[in-house]
PDB file of C-alpha atoms in Angstrom:
ATOM      1  CA  MET A  26     -52.396 -17.218   3.618  1.00 44.00           C
ATOM      2  CA  ALA A  27     -52.640 -13.808   5.323  1.00 44.00           C
ATOM      3  CA  ASN A  28     -51.314 -15.216   8.588  1.00 43.00           C
ATOM      4  CA  ARG A  29     -48.368 -16.905   6.873  1.00 42.00           C
ATOM      5  CA  HIS A  30     -47.501 -13.705   5.084  1.00 40.00           C
ATOM      6  CA  LYS A  31     -47.522 -11.826   8.406  1.00 40.00           C
ATOM      7  CA  ARG A  32     -45.224 -14.374  10.035  1.00 38.00           C
ATOM      8  CA  ASP A  33     -42.808 -14.239   7.103  1.00 38.00           C
ATOM      9  CA  THR A  34     -42.695 -10.453   7.267  1.00 37.00           C
ATOM     10  CA  ASN A  35     -41.934 -10.477  10.981  1.00 39.00           C
ATOM     11  CA  ALA A  36     -39.234 -13.063  10.444  1.00 38.00           C
ATOM     12  CA  ARG A  37     -37.493 -10.772   7.993  1.00 39.00           C
ATOM     13  CA  ARG A  38     -37.681  -7.801  10.349  1.00 41.00           C
ATOM     14  CA  PHE A  39     -35.800  -9.361  13.242  1.00 37.00           C
ATOM     15  CA  PRO A  40     -32.509  -9.966  11.406  1.00 40.00           C
ATOM     16  CA  ARG A  41     -32.465  -6.352  10.220  1.00 45.00           C
ATOM     17  CA  ALA A  42     -32.356  -5.126  13.817  1.00 42.00           C
ATOM     18  CA  SER A  43     -29.680  -7.681  14.665  1.00 41.00           C
ATOM     19  CA  VAL A  44     -27.514  -6.640  11.761  1.00 42.00           C
ATOM     20  CA  VAL A  45     -27.657  -3.019  12.905  1.00 42.00           C
ATOM     21  CA  ALA A  46     -26.931  -3.955  16.522  1.00 43.00           C
ATOM     22  CA  ALA A  47     -23.744  -5.907  15.795  1.00 44.00           C
ATOM     23  CA  PRO A  48     -21.593  -3.090  14.377  1.00 44.00           C
ATOM     24  CA  LEU A  49     -22.882  -0.674  16.987  1.00 43.00           C
ATOM     25  CA  ALA A  50     -21.889  -3.090  19.727  1.00 42.00           C
ATOM     26  CA  LEU A  51     -18.371  -3.154  18.311  1.00 41.00           C
ATOM     27  CA  LEU A  52     -18.201   0.640  18.361  1.00 43.00           C
ATOM     28  CA  VAL A  53     -19.440   0.703  21.941  1.00 41.00           C
ATOM     29  CA  THR A  54     -16.796  -1.711  23.209  1.00 42.00           C
ATOM     30  CA  ALA A  55     -13.845  -0.315  21.200  1.00 41.00           C
ATOM     31  CA  PRO A  56     -12.736   2.316  23.747  1.00 39.00           C
ATOM     32  CA  ALA A  57     -12.652  -0.241  26.557  1.00 37.00           C
ATOM     33  CA  VAL A  58     -10.532  -2.586  24.475  1.00 35.00           C
ATOM     34  CA  ALA A  59      -8.116   0.214  23.600  1.00 37.00           C
ATOM     35  CA  PHE A  60      -7.628   1.206  27.236  1.00 35.00           C
ATOM     36  CA  GLY A  61      -7.125  -2.411  28.201  1.00 33.00           C
ATOM     37  CA  VAL A  62      -4.249  -2.746  25.736  1.00 32.00           C
ATOM     38  CA  LEU A  63      -2.571   0.393  27.025  1.00 38.00           C
ATOM     39  CA  ALA A  64      -2.871  -0.689  30.638  1.00 34.00           C
ATOM     40  CA  SER A  65      -1.307  -4.072  29.910  1.00 31.00           C
ATOM     41  CA  THR A  66       1.922  -2.739  28.372  1.00 35.00           C
ATOM     42  CA  PRO A  67       4.636  -5.263  29.372  1.00 32.00           C
ATOM     43  CA  ALA A  68       7.798  -4.436  31.255  1.00 32.00           C
ATOM     44  CA  THR A  69      10.859  -3.779  29.133  1.00 33.00           C
ATOM     45  CA  SER A  70      14.508  -2.827  29.287  1.00 36.00           C
ATOM     46  CA  ASP A  71      13.817   0.156  27.029  1.00 45.00           C
ATOM     47  CA  PRO A  72      14.668   3.396  28.907  1.00 51.00           C
ATOM     48  CA  VAL A  73      11.172   4.653  28.091  1.00 50.00           C
ATOM     49  CA  ALA A  74       8.659   1.842  27.555  1.00 41.00           C
ATOM     50  CA  ALA A  75       7.665  -0.901  25.157  1.00 37.00           C
ATOM     51  CA  PRO A  76       5.557   0.241  22.181  1.00 36.00           C
ATOM     52  CA  VAL A  77       1.875  -0.620  22.510  1.00 34.00           C
ATOM     53  CA  THR A  78      -0.210  -2.196  19.776  1.00 30.00           C
ATOM     54  CA  ARG A  79      -2.950   0.446  19.947  1.00 34.00           C
ATOM     55  CA  ALA A  80      -2.706   4.216  20.149  1.00 38.00           C
ATOM     56  CA  VAL A  81      -3.794   6.063  23.249  1.00 48.00           C
ATOM     57  CA  VAL A  82      -7.404   7.030  22.646  1.00 46.00           C
ATOM     58  CA  SER A  83      -7.720  10.777  22.196  1.00 49.00           C
ATOM     59  CA  LEU A  84     -10.768  12.816  23.164  1.00 53.00           C
ATOM     60  CA  ALA A  85     -11.296  13.703  19.511  1.00 55.00           C
ATOM     61  CA  GLU A  86     -11.356  10.033  18.573  1.00 58.00           C
ATOM     62  CA  LEU A  87     -13.921   9.228  21.236  1.00 58.00           C
ATOM     63  CA  LYS A  88     -16.118  12.118  20.146  1.00 61.00           C
ATOM     64  CA  ALA A  89     -15.874  11.042  16.504  1.00 64.00           C
ATOM     65  CA  GLN A  90     -16.826   7.502  17.518  1.00 62.00           C
ATOM     66  CA  ARG A  91     -19.858   8.714  19.447  1.00 60.00           C
ATOM     67  CA  ASP A  92     -20.956  11.048  16.627  1.00 67.00           C
ATOM     68  CA  THR A  93     -20.640   8.220  14.096  1.00 64.00           C
ATOM     69  CA  VAL A  94     -23.048   6.090  16.088  1.00 61.00           C
ATOM     70  CA  SER A  95     -25.465   8.998  16.512  1.00 62.00           C
ATOM     71  CA  ARG A  96     -25.451   9.794  12.791  1.00 65.00           C
ATOM     72  CA  ALA A  97     -25.973   6.156  11.900  1.00 60.00           C
ATOM     73  CA  GLY A  98     -28.950   6.008  14.244  1.00 59.00           C
ATOM     74  CA  SER A  99     -30.446   9.164  12.809  1.00 63.00           C
ATOM     75  CA  ARG A 100     -30.116   7.968   9.208  1.00 58.00           C
ATOM     76  CA  TYR A 101     -31.622   4.598   9.952  1.00 56.00           C
ATOM     77  CA  GLU A 102     -34.551   6.071  11.865  1.00 56.00           C
ATOM     78  CA  LYS A 103     -35.404   8.266   8.900  1.00 58.00           C
ATOM     79  CA  SER A 104     -35.218   5.431   6.393  1.00 54.00           C
ATOM     80  CA  SER A 105     -36.724   2.556   8.388  1.00 55.00           C
ATOM     81  CA  SER A 106     -40.329   1.887   9.242  1.00 62.00           C
ATOM     82  CA  ASP A 107     -39.413  -0.986  11.564  1.00 66.00           C
ATOM     83  CA  PRO A 108     -40.297   0.110  15.158  1.00 67.00           C
ATOM     84  CA  GLY A 109     -38.209  -2.688  16.656  1.00 71.00           C
ATOM     85  CA  ALA A 110     -35.107  -1.631  14.775  1.00 72.00           C
ATOM     86  CA  LYS A 111     -35.654   2.018  15.708  1.00 73.00           C
ATOM     87  CA  ASP A 112     -35.926   1.230  19.411  1.00 78.00           C
ATOM     88  CA  LEU A 113     -32.850  -0.977  19.322  1.00 80.00           C
ATOM     89  CA  LEU A 114     -30.893   1.688  17.473  1.00 78.00           C
ATOM     90  CA  ARG A 115     -31.870   4.358  19.997  1.00 79.00           C
ATOM     91  CA  GLN A 116     -30.760   2.130  22.830  1.00 83.00           C
ATOM     92  CA  GLN A 117     -27.440   1.344  21.160  1.00 81.00           C
ATOM     93  CA  ALA A 118     -26.763   5.021  20.439  1.00 81.00           C
ATOM     94  CA  ALA A 119     -27.488   5.931  24.061  1.00 83.00           C
ATOM     95  CA  VAL A 120     -25.171   3.192  25.310  1.00 85.00           C
ATOM     96  CA  ALA A 121     -22.463   4.333  22.893  1.00 83.00           C
ATOM     97  CA  LYS A 122     -22.630   7.878  24.244  1.00 84.00           C
ATOM     98  CA  LYS A 123     -22.339   6.661  27.825  1.00 86.00           C
ATOM     99  CA  GLN A 124     -19.437   4.385  26.909  1.00 86.00           C
ATOM    100  CA  ALA A 125     -17.639   7.236  25.164  1.00 83.00           C
ATOM    101  CA  GLN A 126     -18.131   9.514  28.160  1.00 87.00           C
ATOM    102  CA  ARG A 127     -16.899   6.802  30.520  1.00 87.00           C
ATOM    103  CA  ALA A 128     -13.887   6.066  28.298  1.00 85.00           C
ATOM    104  CA  THR A 129     -13.055   9.777  28.157  1.00 83.00           C
ATOM    105  CA  GLN A 130     -13.074   9.959  31.931  1.00 88.00           C
ATOM    106  CA  GLN A 131     -10.888   6.845  32.111  1.00 87.00           C
ATOM    107  CA  ALA A 132      -8.419   8.381  29.632  1.00 84.00           C
ATOM    108  CA  GLN A 133      -8.199  11.603  31.603  1.00 88.00           C
ATOM    109  CA  LYS A 134      -7.746   9.687  34.856  1.00 90.00           C
ATOM    110  CA  ALA A 135      -5.066   7.403  33.376  1.00 87.00           C
ATOM    111  CA  THR A 136      -3.183  10.393  31.981  1.00 88.00           C
ATOM    112  CA  LEU A 137      -3.338  12.256  35.290  1.00 91.00           C
ATOM    113  CA  GLN A 138      -2.082   9.191  37.157  1.00 90.00           C
ATOM    114  CA  ALA A 139       0.767   8.682  34.666  1.00 88.00           C
ATOM    115  CA  VAL A 140       1.859  12.319  34.938  1.00 90.00           C
ATOM    116  CA  GLN A 141       1.677  12.342  38.735  1.00 92.00           C
ATOM    117  CA  ALA A 142       3.570   9.043  39.026  1.00 90.00           C
ATOM    118  CA  ALA A 143       6.363  10.001  36.596  1.00 90.00           C
ATOM    119  CA  ASP A 144       9.733   9.699  38.334  1.00 90.00           C
ATOM    120  CA  THR A 145      12.225   8.900  35.556  1.00 91.00           C
ATOM    121  CA  ARG A 146      14.310  11.644  33.983  1.00 93.00           C
ATOM    122  CA  LEU A 147      16.079  11.232  30.654  1.00 92.00           C
ATOM    123  CA  TRP A 148      18.213  13.515  28.514  1.00 90.00           C
ATOM    124  CA  THR A 149      16.983  14.910  25.211  1.00 84.00           C
ATOM    125  CA  THR A 150      19.455  14.372  22.390  1.00 74.00           C
ATOM    126  CA  ALA A 151      17.799  16.832  19.966  1.00 69.00           C
ATOM    127  CA  PRO A 152      15.256  19.666  20.019  1.00 67.00           C
ATOM    128  CA  LEU A 153      11.836  18.007  20.280  1.00 75.00           C
ATOM    129  CA  ASN A 154       8.336  19.238  19.556  1.00 77.00           C
ATOM    130  CA  LEU A 155       5.896  18.900  22.442  1.00 85.00           C
ATOM    131  CA  TRP A 156       2.556  17.444  21.303  1.00 87.00           C
ATOM    132  CA  SER A 157      -0.767  17.123  23.106  1.00 91.00           C
ATOM    133  CA  ALA A 158      -1.185  13.484  22.045  1.00 90.00           C
ATOM    134  CA  PRO A 159       0.625  10.764  20.038  1.00 88.00           C
ATOM    135  CA  GLN A 160      -1.696  11.068  17.021  1.00 86.00           C
ATOM    136  CA  ASP A 161      -0.743  13.007  13.893  1.00 78.00           C
ATOM    137  CA  ASP A 162      -3.542  15.532  14.453  1.00 82.00           C
ATOM    138  CA  ALA A 163      -2.248  16.529  17.901  1.00 85.00           C
ATOM    139  CA  THR A 164      -1.668  20.149  18.888  1.00 87.00           C
ATOM    140  CA  ARG A 165       1.934  21.381  19.227  1.00 81.00           C
ATOM    141  CA  PHE A 166       2.916  23.168  22.449  1.00 85.00           C
ATOM    142  CA  GLY A 167       6.401  24.504  21.763  1.00 77.00           C
ATOM    143  CA  VAL A 168       9.776  22.775  21.626  1.00 74.00           C
ATOM    144  CA  THR A 169      12.034  21.331  24.313  1.00 79.00           C
ATOM    145  CA  LYS A 170      15.773  22.027  24.006  1.00 74.00           C
ATOM    146  CA  SER A 171      18.456  19.460  23.290  1.00 72.00           C
ATOM    147  CA  GLY A 172      20.643  18.395  26.203  1.00 79.00           C
ATOM    148  CA  VAL A 173      18.077  18.909  28.972  1.00 87.00           C
ATOM    149  CA  LYS A 174      16.493  16.424  31.354  1.00 92.00           C
ATOM    150  CA  VAL A 175      12.793  15.671  30.961  1.00 94.00           C
ATOM    151  CA  LEU A 176      10.369  13.700  33.117  1.00 94.00           C
ATOM    152  CA  VAL A 177       9.087  10.534  31.403  1.00 93.00           C
ATOM    153  CA  THR A 178       5.826   8.775  32.311  1.00 94.00           C
ATOM    154  CA  GLY A 179       6.714   5.417  30.724  1.00 91.00           C
ATOM    155  CA  ARG A 180       3.879   5.440  28.183  1.00 91.00           C
ATOM    156  CA  ARG A 181       4.675   5.179  24.476  1.00 89.00           C
ATOM    157  CA  SER A 182       2.458   5.027  21.383  1.00 87.00           C
ATOM    158  CA  LEU A 183       2.569   5.671  17.628  1.00 83.00           C
ATOM    159  CA  GLY A 184       6.267   6.468  17.696  1.00 80.00           C
ATOM    160  CA  ARG A 185       5.943   9.054  20.456  1.00 86.00           C
ATOM    161  CA  VAL A 186       6.846   9.063  24.147  1.00 90.00           C
ATOM    162  CA  GLU A 187       4.864  10.785  26.899  1.00 94.00           C
ATOM    163  CA  LEU A 188       6.476  13.398  29.133  1.00 94.00           C
ATOM    164  CA  ALA A 189       5.211  15.165  32.226  1.00 93.00           C
ATOM    165  CA  VAL A 190       5.731  18.881  31.597  1.00 93.00           C
ATOM    166  CA  ASP A 191       4.532  21.310  34.268  1.00 92.00           C
ATOM    167  CA  GLY A 192       2.028  18.736  35.452  1.00 92.00           C
ATOM    168  CA  LYS A 193       0.609  18.140  31.982  1.00 92.00           C
ATOM    169  CA  SER A 194       0.877  15.324  29.449  1.00 94.00           C
ATOM    170  CA  ARG A 195       3.069  16.108  26.451  1.00 93.00           C
ATOM    171  CA  TRP A 196       4.347  13.759  23.728  1.00 92.00           C
ATOM    172  CA  VAL A 197       7.670  13.802  21.846  1.00 86.00           C
ATOM    173  CA  THR A 198       9.110  11.721  19.029  1.00 80.00           C
ATOM    174  CA  ALA A 199      10.678   8.493  20.296  1.00 81.00           C
ATOM    175  CA  GLY A 200      14.350   7.772  19.798  1.00 77.00           C
ATOM    176  CA  TYR A 201      15.725  11.063  21.118  1.00 77.00           C
ATOM    177  CA  LEU A 202      15.855  10.347  24.862  1.00 84.00           C
ATOM    178  CA  SER A 203      18.920   8.938  26.598  1.00 86.00           C
ATOM    179  CA  GLU A 204      19.983   7.871  30.066  1.00 88.00           C
ATOM    180  CA  GLU A 205      23.361   9.502  29.452  1.00 84.00           C
ATOM    181  CA  LYS A 206      23.951  13.185  28.910  1.00 81.00           C
ATOM    182  CA  PRO A 207      24.682  13.817  25.216  1.00 69.00           C
ATOM    183  CA  GLU A 208      27.903  15.447  24.188  1.00 64.00           C
ATOM    184  CA  GLU A 209      27.568  19.139  23.581  1.00 57.00           C
ATOM    185  CA  GLY A 210      27.516  20.270  19.979  1.00 49.00           C
ATOM    186  CA  ALA A 211      26.814  18.338  16.802  1.00 50.00           C
ATOM    187  CA  PRO A 212      28.963  15.425  15.672  1.00 58.00           C
ATOM    188  CA  GLY A 213      31.978  16.919  13.965  1.00 65.00           C
ATOM    189  CA  ILE A 214      32.738  16.644  10.277  1.00 77.00           C
ATOM    190  CA  GLY A 215      36.137  16.287   8.716  1.00 77.00           C
ATOM    191  CA  GLY A 216      38.689  13.648   7.915  1.00 83.00           C
ATOM    192  CA  ALA A 217      39.549  11.986   4.619  1.00 88.00           C
ATOM    193  CA  CYS A 218      37.441   9.730   2.431  1.00 92.00           C
ATOM    194  CA  THR A 219      39.587   6.605   2.144  1.00 92.00           C
ATOM    195  CA  ASN A 220      37.242   3.956   0.739  1.00 94.00           C
ATOM    196  CA  GLY A 221      37.549   4.942  -2.934  1.00 94.00           C
ATOM    197  CA  THR A 222      33.984   6.205  -3.386  1.00 95.00           C
ATOM    198  CA  SER A 223      33.202   9.457  -5.158  1.00 94.00           C
ATOM    199  CA  VAL A 224      30.335  11.473  -6.580  1.00 95.00           C
ATOM    200  CA  SER A 225      29.712  12.504 -10.162  1.00 92.00           C
ATOM    201  CA  SER A 226      31.421  15.528 -11.612  1.00 90.00           C
ATOM    202  CA  GLY A 227      29.102  18.462 -12.135  1.00 91.00           C
ATOM    203  CA  VAL A 228      27.329  18.179  -8.789  1.00 95.00           C
ATOM    204  CA  SER A 229      27.149  21.112  -6.393  1.00 94.00           C
ATOM    205  CA  PRO A 230      29.970  21.787  -3.911  1.00 93.00           C
ATOM    206  CA  ASN A 231      27.533  20.992  -1.118  1.00 93.00           C
ATOM    207  CA  VAL A 232      26.916  17.475  -2.476  1.00 96.00           C
ATOM    208  CA  VAL A 233      30.678  16.995  -2.607  1.00 94.00           C
ATOM    209  CA  ALA A 234      30.859  18.162   1.026  1.00 93.00           C
ATOM    210  CA  VAL A 235      28.114  15.764   2.105  1.00 95.00           C
ATOM    211  CA  HIS A 236      29.877  12.830   0.449  1.00 96.00           C
ATOM    212  CA  GLN A 237      33.211  13.802   1.978  1.00 94.00           C
ATOM    213  CA  ALA A 238      31.782  14.102   5.494  1.00 93.00           C
ATOM    214  CA  VAL A 239      29.726  10.895   5.354  1.00 95.00           C
ATOM    215  CA  CYS A 240      32.529   8.897   3.727  1.00 95.00           C
ATOM    216  CA  ALA A 241      34.991   9.980   6.426  1.00 92.00           C
ATOM    217  CA  ALA A 242      32.570   9.230   9.254  1.00 91.00           C
ATOM    218  CA  TYR A 243      31.104   6.020   7.784  1.00 93.00           C
ATOM    219  CA  PRO A 244      33.763   4.408   5.535  1.00 94.00           C
ATOM    220  CA  SER A 245      31.792   1.162   5.236  1.00 95.00           C
ATOM    221  CA  ILE A 246      29.240   2.838   2.913  1.00 96.00           C
ATOM    222  CA  ALA A 247      30.254   1.841  -0.583  1.00 94.00           C
ATOM    223  CA  ALA A 248      27.642   3.450  -2.857  1.00 96.00           C
ATOM    224  CA  TYR A 249      26.359   6.969  -3.488  1.00 97.00           C
ATOM    225  CA  GLY A 250      23.912   8.139  -6.145  1.00 96.00           C
ATOM    226  CA  THR A 251      23.799  11.643  -7.549  1.00 96.00           C
ATOM    227  CA  LEU A 252      22.925  12.686 -11.105  1.00 94.00           C
ATOM    228  CA  ARG A 253      19.959  10.985 -12.746  1.00 91.00           C
ATOM    229  CA  GLY A 254      16.872  11.835 -14.755  1.00 89.00           C
ATOM    230  CA  GLY A 255      13.450  12.744 -13.469  1.00 87.00           C
ATOM    231  CA  GLY A 256      12.365  15.600 -11.274  1.00 87.00           C
ATOM    232  CA  GLY A 257      13.626  16.971  -8.011  1.00 92.00           C
ATOM    233  CA  ASP A 258      17.171  17.927  -7.073  1.00 96.00           C
ATOM    234  CA  HIS A 259      19.054  14.963  -8.575  1.00 96.00           C
ATOM    235  CA  PRO A 260      19.088  16.221 -12.205  1.00 96.00           C
ATOM    236  CA  LEU A 261      20.273  19.598 -10.877  1.00 96.00           C
ATOM    237  CA  GLY A 262      23.233  18.043  -9.096  1.00 96.00           C
ATOM    238  CA  LYS A 263      21.912  19.186  -5.726  1.00 96.00           C
ATOM    239  CA  ALA A 264      21.065  15.796  -4.188  1.00 97.00           C
ATOM    240  CA  VAL A 265      22.847  12.610  -3.165  1.00 98.00           C
ATOM    241  CA  ASP A 266      21.491   9.199  -2.182  1.00 98.00           C
ATOM    242  CA  ILE A 267      23.545   7.443   0.493  1.00 98.00           C
ATOM    243  CA  MET A 268      22.956   3.714   0.124  1.00 97.00           C
ATOM    244  CA  ILE A 269      22.418   2.446   3.661  1.00 96.00           C
ATOM    245  CA  SER A 270      19.511   0.837   5.533  1.00 95.00           C
ATOM    246  CA  GLY A 271      18.342  -0.202   8.982  1.00 93.00           C
ATOM    247  CA  SER A 272      19.436   1.500  12.187  1.00 91.00           C
ATOM    248  CA  ALA A 273      22.749   2.465  10.542  1.00 92.00           C
ATOM    249  CA  GLY A 274      20.711   4.547   8.109  1.00 94.00           C
ATOM    250  CA  TRP A 275      19.289   6.526  10.999  1.00 93.00           C
ATOM    251  CA  ASP A 276      22.809   7.172  12.261  1.00 91.00           C
ATOM    252  CA  VAL A 277      23.744   8.666   8.894  1.00 94.00           C
ATOM    253  CA  ALA A 278      20.503  10.616   8.538  1.00 94.00           C
ATOM    254  CA  ASN A 279      20.906  12.177  11.980  1.00 90.00           C
ATOM    255  CA  PHE A 280      24.610  12.876  11.328  1.00 92.00           C
ATOM    256  CA  VAL A 281      23.711  14.838   8.184  1.00 93.00           C
ATOM    257  CA  ARG A 282      20.862  16.595   9.949  1.00 91.00           C
ATOM    258  CA  ALA A 283      23.119  17.589  12.850  1.00 86.00           C
ATOM    259  CA  ASN A 284      25.619  19.141  10.421  1.00 87.00           C
ATOM    260  CA  TYR A 285      23.096  20.646   7.999  1.00 87.00           C
ATOM    261  CA  ALA A 286      24.457  24.195   8.328  1.00 82.00           C
ATOM    262  CA  ALA A 287      28.061  23.288   7.545  1.00 84.00           C
ATOM    263  CA  LEU A 288      27.016  21.037   4.655  1.00 88.00           C
ATOM    264  CA  GLY A 289      24.396  23.316   3.082  1.00 89.00           C
ATOM    265  CA  VAL A 290      21.585  20.773   3.534  1.00 92.00           C
ATOM    266  CA  THR A 291      17.973  21.763   2.858  1.00 94.00           C
ATOM    267  CA  TYR A 292      16.278  18.475   3.708  1.00 97.00           C
ATOM    268  CA  VAL A 293      16.934  14.806   4.506  1.00 98.00           C
ATOM    269  CA  ILE A 294      14.644  11.831   3.825  1.00 98.00           C
ATOM    270  CA  TYR A 295      14.963   8.381   5.347  1.00 97.00           C
ATOM    271  CA  SER A 296      12.657   5.492   6.232  1.00 96.00           C
ATOM    272  CA  GLN A 297       9.522   7.349   5.063  1.00 96.00           C
ATOM    273  CA  ASN A 298      10.396  10.350   7.259  1.00 96.00           C
ATOM    274  CA  ILE A 299      11.608  13.811   6.321  1.00 97.00           C
ATOM    275  CA  TRP A 300      13.485  16.564   8.123  1.00 95.00           C
ATOM    276  CA  SER A 301      13.649  19.941   6.430  1.00 93.00           C
ATOM    277  CA  LEU A 302      15.405  23.185   7.308  1.00 87.00           C
ATOM    278  CA  GLU A 303      12.202  25.104   6.576  1.00 83.00           C
ATOM    279  CA  ARG A 304      10.327  23.150   9.277  1.00 86.00           C
ATOM    280  CA  GLY A 305      13.300  22.190  11.418  1.00 82.00           C
ATOM    281  CA  GLY A 306      11.478  22.766  14.703  1.00 76.00           C
ATOM    282  CA  GLU A 307       9.100  19.921  13.908  1.00 83.00           C
ATOM    283  CA  GLY A 308      11.831  17.295  13.840  1.00 87.00           C
ATOM    284  CA  TRP A 309      11.356  14.168  11.701  1.00 93.00           C
ATOM    285  CA  ARG A 310       7.950  14.132  10.044  1.00 94.00           C
ATOM    286  CA  PRO A 311       6.239  11.038   8.586  1.00 95.00           C
ATOM    287  CA  MET A 312       5.620  10.884   4.834  1.00 96.00           C
ATOM    288  CA  SER A 313       2.864   9.217   2.828  1.00 95.00           C
ATOM    289  CA  ASP A 314       3.429   5.748   1.384  1.00 95.00           C
ATOM    290  CA  ARG A 315       4.930   5.926  -2.105  1.00 95.00           C
ATOM    291  CA  GLY A 316       4.543   2.215  -2.790  1.00 94.00           C
ATOM    292  CA  SER A 317       7.996   0.626  -2.587  1.00 96.00           C
ATOM    293  CA  VAL A 318      11.027   0.242  -0.338  1.00 97.00           C
ATOM    294  CA  THR A 319      13.144   2.521  -2.520  1.00 96.00           C
ATOM    295  CA  ALA A 320      10.426   5.125  -3.113  1.00 96.00           C
ATOM    296  CA  ASN A 321       9.855   5.277   0.635  1.00 97.00           C
ATOM    297  CA  HIS A 322      13.616   5.655   1.234  1.00 97.00           C
ATOM    298  CA  TYR A 323      14.090   2.576   3.387  1.00 97.00           C
ATOM    299  CA  ASP A 324      17.234   1.508   1.516  1.00 97.00           C
ATOM    300  CA  HIS A 325      18.977   4.874   1.279  1.00 97.00           C
ATOM    301  CA  VAL A 326      19.254   8.310   2.854  1.00 98.00           C
ATOM    302  CA  HIS A 327      18.340  11.122   0.475  1.00 98.00           C
ATOM    303  CA  VAL A 328      20.043  14.471   1.048  1.00 98.00           C
ATOM    304  CA  SER A 329      19.137  17.640  -0.830  1.00 97.00           C
ATOM    305  CA  THR A 330      21.356  20.715  -0.699  1.00 95.00           C
ATOM    306  CA  TYR A 331      21.449  24.315  -1.850  1.00 90.00           C
TER     307      TYR A 331
END
């Protein structure tokens, strides 16, 4: 009976070590998989590059990955009396650290090669923030002017495009680079609204100006929303919703943004992104998910004014 009990106990111990090893193995191989995806970006007619399915791995991400494995190993060693599991966990943690270090070196090498090989120059069509990486937690290194040529590496991730700036990797928001030199100055406003649309009486003069300018420039837009209940600027008559979606919505949003001074605009929201006068140098900023197409402003451009 004693021998059978010993065999049963040992049989239970082995799966515990295996269960711990499996997730650690996934963490160890993740950086290599990520770099493989980036390296295999297909050719495209896009003036920059095709979007990749995985973000460029940042040094902070690799460090967090390594620390996660180390903490998991430390916790398990304190709570487990299984020598086999402890040894396996130590080995996995050591391998994870080496993999993270190797992946970091690969990332630095790939970035250096991309910057050195950059030979395509495109025009900026708006002032763009320069970021250290494509992730949201990247560091900002100033702003590049509109209407200047920048050197593009061809790498793109998480809605940002990589530039080579003074021999260093910098990332800018995608969608604001062009092969053709942009026209100087913002798109003009003016002209008559001829499609029969209007805004509610009692709204601010700036809302009237926004409607007039957008209606003249985009006469196909047939619906505008102004006064309504709830919070925010709508009940105050200081906001207008321009009912448009898709790429045409971006045209309208950027038109309003370009003419914000003349129209008295304080901020614009579209497609879960916001531009505000207060933080104008940051360009379009992503917003948190509010749960629906309308709440996330995918079916209309929201404009708030003074």
